[in-house]
Coordinates of C-alpha atoms in Angstrom, one line a residue:
Chain A
M70 CA 6.7 -24.6 32.8
T71 CA 6.8 -24.8 29.0
R72 CA 4.2 -22.0 28.9
V73 CA 6.3 -19.7 31.1
H74 CA 9.3 -20.5 29.0
I75 CA 7.5 -19.6 25.7
D76 CA 6.2 -16.4 27.2
S77 CA 9.5 -15.1 28.4
T78 CA 11.2 -16.0 25.2
F79 CA 8.5 -14.2 23.3
D80 CA 8.9 -11.1 25.5
Q81 CA 12.7 -11.2 25.0
D82 CA 12.2 -11.4 21.2
L83 CA 9.7 -8.6 21.2
E84 CA 11.9 -6.5 23.4
Q85 CA 14.7 -6.8 20.8
I86 CA 12.3 -5.7 18.1
R87 CA 11.3 -2.7 20.2
E88 CA 14.9 -1.7 20.7
L89 CA 15.5 -1.8 17.0
M90 CA 12.4 0.4 16.5
L91 CA 13.7 2.9 19.0
A92 CA 17.1 2.9 17.3
M93 CA 15.4 3.4 13.9
G94 CA 13.2 6.2 15.4
G95 CA 16.3 8.0 16.8
R96 CA 17.9 7.9 13.4
V97 CA 14.9 9.3 11.7
E98 CA 14.5 12.0 14.3
E99 CA 18.1 13.0 13.6
A100 CA 17.5 13.0 9.9
I101 CA 14.6 15.4 10.3
T102 CA 16.7 17.8 12.4
L103 CA 19.7 17.7 10.1
S104 CA 17.8 18.0 6.8
A105 CA 16.0 21.1 8.1
K106 CA 19.3 22.5 9.4
A107 CA 21.0 21.8 6.0
L108 CA 18.1 23.5 4.3
E109 CA 18.3 26.7 6.3
E110 CA 22.1 26.9 6.3
R111 CA 22.4 25.8 2.6
D112 CA 24.8 23.1 3.7
E113 CA 25.0 20.7 0.8
D114 CA 27.5 18.4 2.6
L115 CA 25.2 17.9 5.5
A116 CA 22.3 17.3 3.2
Q117 CA 24.3 14.7 1.4
N118 CA 25.0 12.9 4.7
V119 CA 21.2 12.8 5.4
V120 CA 20.6 11.3 2.0
E121 CA 23.2 8.6 2.4
G122 CA 22.2 7.9 6.0
D123 CA 18.7 6.9 4.9
H124 CA 20.1 3.5 3.8
A125 CA 20.7 2.7 7.5
V126 CA 17.1 3.5 8.3
D127 CA 15.9 1.2 5.4
R128 CA 18.1 -1.6 6.7
L129 CA 16.7 -1.2 10.2
E130 CA 13.2 -1.6 8.8
E131 CA 14.3 -4.8 7.0
E132 CA 15.9 -6.1 10.1
I133 CA 12.7 -5.4 12.1
D134 CA 10.6 -7.2 9.4
Q135 CA 12.9 -10.2 9.5
N136 CA 12.7 -10.4 13.3
V137 CA 9.0 -10.1 13.1
V138 CA 8.7 -12.9 10.6
R139 CA 11.1 -15.1 12.7
L140 CA 9.2 -14.3 15.9
L141 CA 5.8 -15.1 14.3
A142 CA 7.2 -18.4 12.9
L143 CA 9.0 -19.5 16.1
R144 CA 6.7 -18.2 18.9
Q145 CA 3.3 -18.3 17.2
P146 CA 1.9 -15.6 19.4
Q147 CA -1.8 -15.3 19.9
A148 CA -4.4 -12.6 20.3
G149 CA -2.9 -9.5 22.0
D150 CA 0.7 -10.5 21.5
L151 CA 0.1 -11.1 17.8
R152 CA -1.5 -7.7 17.4
A153 CA 1.4 -6.1 19.3
V154 CA 3.9 -7.6 16.9
I155 CA 1.9 -6.4 13.8
A156 CA 1.5 -2.9 15.3
V157 CA 5.3 -2.7 15.7
M158 CA 5.8 -3.8 12.1
K159 CA 3.4 -1.1 10.9
M160 CA 5.2 1.5 13.0
A161 CA 8.5 0.5 11.4
A162 CA 7.0 1.0 8.0
D163 CA 5.8 4.5 9.0
L164 CA 9.2 5.4 10.3
E165 CA 10.7 4.3 7.0
R166 CA 8.4 6.7 5.2
L167 CA 9.3 9.5 7.7
G168 CA 13.0 8.8 6.8
D169 CA 12.1 9.1 3.1
Y170 CA 10.5 12.5 3.6
A171 CA 13.6 13.7 5.5
K172 CA 15.7 12.4 2.7
N173 CA 13.5 14.1 0.1
M174 CA 14.0 17.4 2.0
A175 CA 17.7 16.9 2.0
K176 CA 17.7 16.2 -1.8
R177 CA 16.1 19.6 -2.4
V178 CA 18.9 21.5 -0.6
A179 CA 21.3 21.5 -3.6
V180 CA 18.8 23.1 -6.1
L181 CA 17.5 25.5 -3.4
S182 CA 21.0 26.6 -2.4
A183 CA 21.7 27.5 -6.1
G184 CA 18.5 29.6 -6.3
P185 CA 17.3 32.9 -4.9
Q186 CA 17.0 33.4 -1.2
I187 CA 13.4 33.2 -0.1
E188 CA 13.3 35.4 3.0
G189 CA 12.3 33.4 6.1
A190 CA 11.6 30.2 4.2
G191 CA 14.4 28.1 5.6
S192 CA 13.9 29.2 9.2
S193 CA 10.1 28.7 9.0
I194 CA 10.5 25.2 7.6
R195 CA 13.1 24.5 10.4
R196 CA 10.6 25.6 13.0
Q197 CA 7.9 23.3 11.5
A198 CA 10.3 20.4 11.3
R199 CA 11.4 21.0 14.9
Q200 CA 7.8 20.7 16.0
V201 CA 7.4 17.4 14.2
G202 CA 10.8 16.1 15.4
Q203 CA 9.8 16.8 19.0
M204 CA 6.5 15.0 18.4
L205 CA 8.4 12.0 17.0
K206 CA 10.7 12.0 20.0
D207 CA 7.7 12.0 22.4
M208 CA 5.9 9.4 20.4
L209 CA 9.0 7.1 20.7
D210 CA 9.2 7.8 24.5
A211 CA 5.4 7.1 24.7
F212 CA 6.1 3.8 22.8
A213 CA 9.0 2.9 25.1
R214 CA 7.0 3.2 28.3
L215 CA 3.5 2.7 26.8
D216 CA 2.5 6.2 28.0
V217 CA -1.0 6.9 26.9
D218 CA -1.1 10.5 28.1
L219 CA 2.0 11.4 26.2
A220 CA 0.7 9.7 23.1
Q221 CA -2.5 11.7 23.4
D222 CA -0.5 14.9 23.8
V223 CA 1.4 14.1 20.5
I224 CA -1.9 13.6 18.7
H225 CA -3.2 17.0 19.9
R226 CA 0.0 18.8 18.8
D227 CA -0.5 17.7 15.2
V228 CA -3.1 20.5 14.8
E229 CA -0.3 23.1 15.3
V230 CA 1.7 21.5 12.5
D231 CA -1.3 21.8 10.2
H232 CA -1.7 25.5 11.1
M233 CA 2.0 26.1 10.5
T234 CA 1.7 24.4 7.1
N235 CA -1.2 26.6 6.0
A236 CA 0.7 29.7 7.1
L237 CA 3.7 28.5 5.2
F238 CA 1.7 28.0 2.0
R239 CA 0.4 31.5 2.2
E240 CA 3.9 32.8 2.8
F241 CA 5.3 31.0 -0.3
I242 CA 2.4 32.1 -2.5
T243 CA 3.1 35.7 -1.5
H244 CA 6.7 35.3 -2.6
M245 CA 5.6 33.7 -5.9
M246 CA 3.2 36.6 -6.6
E247 CA 5.8 39.2 -5.8
D248 CA 8.4 37.9 -8.1
P249 CA 7.9 35.1 -10.7
R250 CA 11.6 34.3 -10.4
N251 CA 10.8 32.9 -6.9
I252 CA 8.3 30.4 -8.3
S253 CA 10.6 27.5 -8.8
A254 CA 12.2 27.8 -5.3
C255 CA 8.9 28.4 -3.6
L256 CA 7.4 25.2 -5.3
H257 CA 10.2 23.2 -3.7
Y258 CA 9.6 24.9 -0.3
T259 CA 5.9 24.2 -0.7
F260 CA 6.5 20.5 -1.3
I261 CA 8.8 20.4 1.7
A262 CA 6.2 22.0 4.0
K263 CA 3.6 19.5 2.7
N264 CA 6.0 16.6 3.4
V265 CA 6.7 17.9 6.9
E266 CA 2.9 18.1 7.5
R267 CA 2.6 14.4 6.3
M268 CA 5.4 13.5 8.7
G269 CA 3.2 14.9 11.5
D270 CA 0.4 12.7 10.3
L271 CA 2.6 9.7 10.3
V272 CA 3.8 10.5 13.8
T273 CA 0.2 10.9 14.9
G274 CA -0.5 7.5 13.4
G275 CA 2.3 6.1 15.5
A276 CA 0.9 7.7 18.6
E277 CA -2.4 6.0 17.9
Q278 CA -0.6 2.6 17.6
V279 CA 1.0 3.3 21.0
I280 CA -2.5 3.9 22.5
F281 CA -3.7 0.7 20.8
L282 CA -0.7 -1.3 22.2
A283 CA -1.3 0.1 25.7
T284 CA -5.1 -0.1 25.9
G285 CA -6.2 -2.5 23.1
E286 CA -8.5 0.2 21.9
R287 CA -8.4 2.0 18.6
V288 CA -8.4 5.7 18.5
G289 CA -11.5 7.0 16.6
D290 CA -11.2 8.4 13.1
R291 CA -9.1 11.6 13.4
P292 CA -9.1 14.4 10.9
K293 CA -6.4 13.4 8.4
G294 CA -4.7 16.8 8.4
D295 CA -4.9 17.3 4.7
S296 CA -7.0 20.4 5.0
T297 CA -4.7 22.0 2.4
A298 CA -6.6 20.0 -0.2
T299 CA -9.7 22.0 0.4
I300 CA -8.5 25.5 1.1
D301 CA -8.3 28.1 -1.6
M302 CA -4.6 29.0 -1.2
K303 CA -4.3 32.8 -1.0
P304 CA -1.3 35.0 -0.4
E305 CA -0.8 36.7 3.0
Chain B
M119 CA -3.3 -36.4 6.7
T120 CA -3.3 -33.6 9.2
R121 CA -0.5 -31.8 7.3
V122 CA -2.6 -31.9 4.1
H123 CA -5.6 -30.7 6.0
I124 CA -3.7 -27.7 7.4
D125 CA -2.2 -26.8 4.1
S126 CA -5.4 -26.7 2.2
T127 CA -7.2 -24.7 4.9
F128 CA -4.3 -22.3 4.8
D129 CA -4.6 -22.0 1.1
Q130 CA -8.3 -21.4 1.3
D131 CA -7.8 -18.7 3.9
L132 CA -5.1 -17.1 1.9
E133 CA -7.3 -17.3 -1.2
Q134 CA -10.0 -15.4 0.7
I135 CA -7.5 -12.6 1.6
R136 CA -6.3 -12.4 -2.0
E137 CA -9.9 -12.0 -3.2
L138 CA -10.4 -9.1 -0.7
M139 CA -7.2 -7.6 -2.0
L140 CA -8.4 -7.8 -5.6
A141 CA -11.8 -6.2 -4.6
M142 CA -9.9 -3.5 -2.7
G143 CA -7.7 -2.9 -5.7
G144 CA -10.6 -2.7 -8.1
R145 CA -12.2 0.0 -5.9
V146 CA -9.0 2.0 -5.8
E147 CA -8.6 1.7 -9.6
E148 CA -12.1 3.1 -10.0
A149 CA -11.4 5.9 -7.5
I150 CA -8.4 7.0 -9.5
T151 CA -10.4 7.0 -12.8
L152 CA -13.3 8.9 -11.3
S153 CA -11.4 11.5 -9.4
A154 CA -9.4 12.4 -12.5
K155 CA -12.7 12.5 -14.5
A156 CA -14.3 14.7 -11.8
L157 CA -11.2 17.0 -11.9
E158 CA -11.3 17.5 -15.7
E159 CA -15.1 17.9 -15.9
R160 CA -15.3 20.0 -12.8
D161 CA -17.9 17.5 -11.5
E162 CA -18.2 18.2 -7.7
D163 CA -20.9 15.5 -7.1
L164 CA -18.7 12.8 -8.6
A165 CA -15.7 14.1 -6.6
Q166 CA -17.8 13.9 -3.4
N167 CA -18.7 10.3 -4.3
V168 CA -15.0 9.4 -4.5
V169 CA -14.3 11.0 -1.2
E170 CA -17.2 9.1 0.5
G171 CA -16.3 5.9 -1.3
D172 CA -12.8 5.9 0.4
H173 CA -14.4 4.6 3.6
A174 CA -15.1 1.3 1.9
V175 CA -11.5 1.0 0.8
D176 CA -10.3 1.7 4.4
R177 CA -12.8 -1.0 5.7
L178 CA -11.5 -3.5 3.2
E179 CA -7.9 -2.9 4.5
E180 CA -9.1 -3.5 8.1
E181 CA -10.9 -6.7 7.0
I182 CA -7.7 -7.9 5.3
D183 CA -5.7 -7.1 8.4
Q184 CA -8.1 -9.0 10.6
N185 CA -8.1 -12.0 8.3
V186 CA -4.3 -11.9 8.3
V187 CA -4.1 -11.8 12.1
R188 CA -6.6 -14.7 12.3
L189 CA -4.8 -16.7 9.7
L190 CA -1.5 -16.2 11.4
A191 CA -3.0 -17.2 14.8
L192 CA -4.9 -20.2 13.6
R193 CA -2.7 -21.6 10.8
Q194 CA 0.8 -20.5 12.1
P195 CA 2.2 -20.6 8.6
Q196 CA 6.0 -21.1 8.2
A197 CA 8.7 -19.7 5.9
G198 CA 7.4 -19.0 2.4
D199 CA 3.7 -19.0 3.4
L200 CA 4.4 -16.6 6.3
R201 CA 6.2 -14.2 3.9
A202 CA 3.4 -14.4 1.4
V203 CA 0.8 -13.4 4.1
I204 CA 2.9 -10.4 5.2
A205 CA 3.5 -9.4 1.6
V206 CA -0.2 -9.3 1.0
M207 CA -0.7 -7.2 4.2
K208 CA 1.8 -4.7 3.0
M209 CA 0.2 -4.6 -0.4
A210 CA -3.2 -3.8 1.2
A211 CA -1.5 -1.0 3.2
D212 CA -0.2 0.4 -0.1
L213 CA -3.6 0.2 -1.7
E214 CA -5.0 2.1 1.2
R215 CA -2.5 4.9 0.5
L216 CA -3.4 4.9 -3.2
G217 CA -7.0 5.3 -2.2
D218 CA -6.0 8.3 0.0
Y219 CA -4.3 9.9 -2.9
A220 CA -7.3 9.5 -5.1
K221 CA -9.5 11.0 -2.3
N222 CA -7.1 13.9 -2.0
M223 CA -7.4 14.6 -5.7
A224 CA -11.2 14.5 -5.4
K225 CA -11.1 16.9 -2.4
R226 CA -9.3 19.5 -4.6
V227 CA -12.0 19.5 -7.2
A228 CA -14.3 21.9 -5.4
V229 CA -11.7 24.7 -5.0
L230 CA -10.3 24.1 -8.5
S231 CA -13.8 24.3 -10.0
A232 CA -14.3 27.6 -8.4
G233 CA -11.0 29.0 -9.7
P234 CA -9.7 30.0 -13.1
Q235 CA -9.5 27.4 -16.0
I236 CA -5.9 26.3 -16.4
E237 CA -5.7 25.3 -20.0
G238 CA -5.0 21.6 -20.5
A239 CA -4.4 20.9 -16.8
G240 CA -7.4 18.7 -16.2
S241 CA -6.8 16.6 -19.4
S242 CA -3.1 16.3 -18.7
I243 CA -3.7 15.1 -15.1
R244 CA -6.3 12.7 -16.4
R245 CA -3.8 11.2 -18.9
Q246 CA -1.3 10.8 -16.2
A247 CA -3.9 9.2 -13.9
R248 CA -5.0 6.9 -16.7
Q249 CA -1.5 5.6 -17.1
V250 CA -1.2 4.9 -13.3
G251 CA -4.7 3.3 -13.3
Q252 CA -3.7 1.0 -16.1
M253 CA -0.5 0.1 -14.2
L254 CA -2.6 -0.7 -11.1
K255 CA -5.0 -2.9 -13.1
D256 CA -2.0 -4.8 -14.6
M257 CA -0.3 -5.1 -11.2
L258 CA -3.5 -6.6 -9.8
D259 CA -3.8 -9.0 -12.7
A260 CA -0.1 -9.9 -12.2
F261 CA -0.9 -10.5 -8.5
A262 CA -3.9 -12.7 -9.3
R263 CA -2.0 -15.0 -11.6
L264 CA 1.5 -14.4 -10.2
D265 CA 2.6 -13.2 -13.6
V266 CA 6.3 -12.0 -13.3
D267 CA 6.5 -10.7 -16.8
L268 CA 3.5 -8.5 -16.4
A269 CA 4.8 -7.3 -13.1
Q270 CA 8.1 -6.4 -14.7
D271 CA 6.3 -4.5 -17.4
V272 CA 4.4 -2.5 -14.8
I273 CA 7.7 -1.5 -13.1
H274 CA 9.2 -0.3 -16.4
R275 CA 6.2 1.8 -17.2
D276 CA 6.6 3.9 -14.1
V277 CA 9.4 5.8 -15.8
E278 CA 6.8 7.2 -18.2
V279 CA 4.8 8.5 -15.2
D280 CA 7.9 10.3 -13.9
H281 CA 8.4 11.9 -17.3
M282 CA 4.8 13.0 -17.5
T283 CA 5.1 14.5 -14.0
N284 CA 8.1 16.5 -14.9
A285 CA 6.4 17.8 -18.0
L286 CA 3.3 18.7 -16.0
F287 CA 5.4 20.6 -13.5
R288 CA 7.0 22.7 -16.2
E289 CA 3.5 23.3 -17.7
F290 CA 2.1 24.5 -14.4
I291 CA 5.1 26.8 -13.7
T292 CA 4.6 28.4 -17.1
H293 CA 1.0 29.2 -16.2
M294 CA 2.0 30.6 -12.9
M295 CA 4.6 32.9 -14.4
E296 CA 2.2 34.1 -17.1
D297 CA -0.4 35.2 -14.6
P298 CA 0.0 35.3 -10.8
R299 CA -3.8 34.7 -10.5
N300 CA -3.1 31.2 -11.7
I301 CA -0.7 30.4 -8.9
S302 CA -3.2 29.1 -6.3
A303 CA -4.9 26.7 -8.8
C304 CA -1.6 25.6 -10.3
L305 CA -0.3 24.8 -6.8
H306 CA -3.2 22.4 -6.4
Y307 CA -2.5 20.9 -9.8
T308 CA 1.1 20.5 -8.9
F309 CA 0.3 18.6 -5.7
I310 CA -2.1 16.4 -7.6
A311 CA 0.5 15.6 -10.3
K312 CA 3.0 14.8 -7.5
N313 CA 0.5 12.5 -5.8
V314 CA -0.2 10.7 -9.0
E315 CA 3.5 10.2 -9.4
R316 CA 3.6 8.7 -5.9
M317 CA 0.7 6.4 -6.8
G318 CA 2.9 5.1 -9.6
D319 CA 5.7 4.5 -7.1
L320 CA 3.3 2.6 -4.9
V321 CA 2.0 0.5 -7.8
T322 CA 5.6 -0.3 -8.7
G323 CA 6.2 -1.4 -5.1
G324 CA 3.2 -3.7 -5.4
A325 CA 4.6 -5.1 -8.6
E326 CA 7.8 -5.8 -6.8
Q327 CA 5.9 -7.7 -4.1
V328 CA 4.3 -9.8 -6.8
I329 CA 7.7 -10.7 -8.1
F330 CA 8.8 -11.6 -4.6
L331 CA 5.6 -13.7 -4.1
A332 CA 6.2 -15.5 -7.4
T333 CA 10.0 -16.1 -7.2
G334 CA 11.0 -15.5 -3.6
E335 CA 13.5 -13.0 -4.8
R336 CA 13.6 -9.3 -4.0
V337 CA 13.8 -6.8 -6.8
G338 CA 17.0 -4.7 -6.5
D339 CA 16.9 -1.1 -5.3
R340 CA 15.0 0.8 -7.9
P341 CA 15.3 4.5 -8.4
K342 CA 12.6 6.0 -6.2
G343 CA 11.1 8.2 -8.9
D344 CA 11.4 11.3 -6.8
S345 CA 13.6 13.0 -9.4
T346 CA 11.4 16.1 -9.0
A347 CA 13.3 16.7 -5.7
T348 CA 16.6 17.4 -7.5
I349 CA 15.5 19.2 -10.7
D350 CA 15.5 22.9 -11.0
M351 CA 11.9 23.4 -12.0
K352 CA 11.8 25.6 -15.0
P353 CA 8.9 26.9 -17.2
E354 CA 8.4 25.4 -20.7

């Protein structure tokens, strides 16, 4: 009987942590959507909201960490349970970084809104961010119901993000070459595109954790998506 | 007697994990030094060594994680001990990211070596990387002997890295404006400088963990060092 009692309490505690994770993920997803919207629409107030909202994301990570520590101390889970708890903690750390990248995008809105219009830049970034936001949403759904197929699908879609990023780089370089006055703004856009690409990598990492949680198996070494390090960036 | 036995076994296990961490940190420190050297000297073989050497860093992180899971399962540490174990696991994750940034720098050596010479870029990046490498070395020393003063010193020195990064950005923008043929190379250098700045942030985070381990107290919210998001990047 004691054993049953311990198990179900453990499951309840873990469920609580999972719910915090999903709440955190929902907030991060919203931050990605809104920062990209603020960027395209040059909406500095909205950008400021995203920057300020990141505190709530950070606090959720702290809350998850505290719950994890408490759960480890009180329930002393073994083997698979222990690995599940640690996987969730790592996913929360990745979500926190995703939130930081969204915040970073929002922080760039003010200086970009004051600078020259770079044709198509805002809408292209928003399309790239939408792709990553959808991947994050699906990754969280996959996490909620331990859906391996959906997690695999998320992983495959990251390649599209990498292609979009490379196309964006070429686009921004073209604008820089056309007019040196575009250089400062295009540098900011390039950093943003790179950060959105990194968000895709983090979401992919989360999807791999979901597969690990569901199957106990590690997904093999995937290409890290930093192909932009090796390409000779050329204009369109 | 049992209690004493458990404690000392815990300490031995933790000591082993700490030694793995220090070994991992030493390798990352070397990767930073060598990738910056390879960049300045256009040494593609050396760069390739750094890229391949990153696997060893990744494996050390996995080994640390496995040891942490085993220690948690077998010793079921409480309160302070538990937090110490989790802090070490987080530091290992940060070291892994530092290694990734060094690898990313190394990956850019081939394409940069094939492109135009950007005057002073290689040596400036190397100086910036040397600063971060020294901070990492001191952070690891601080971790090894739980030296709060040294950890504080590391945190303060990160401001210099931020200043160096801003100066580098201005330098690269100037080169881009002077000659559009420099744009592609300067974009790579800009990404490298940004990544070295992020390495500084990660080392600072590690120093904060050291202070937490030594005192049990969290260091207050520090400025995140991403001031480059809000500046209007201008040439020199």
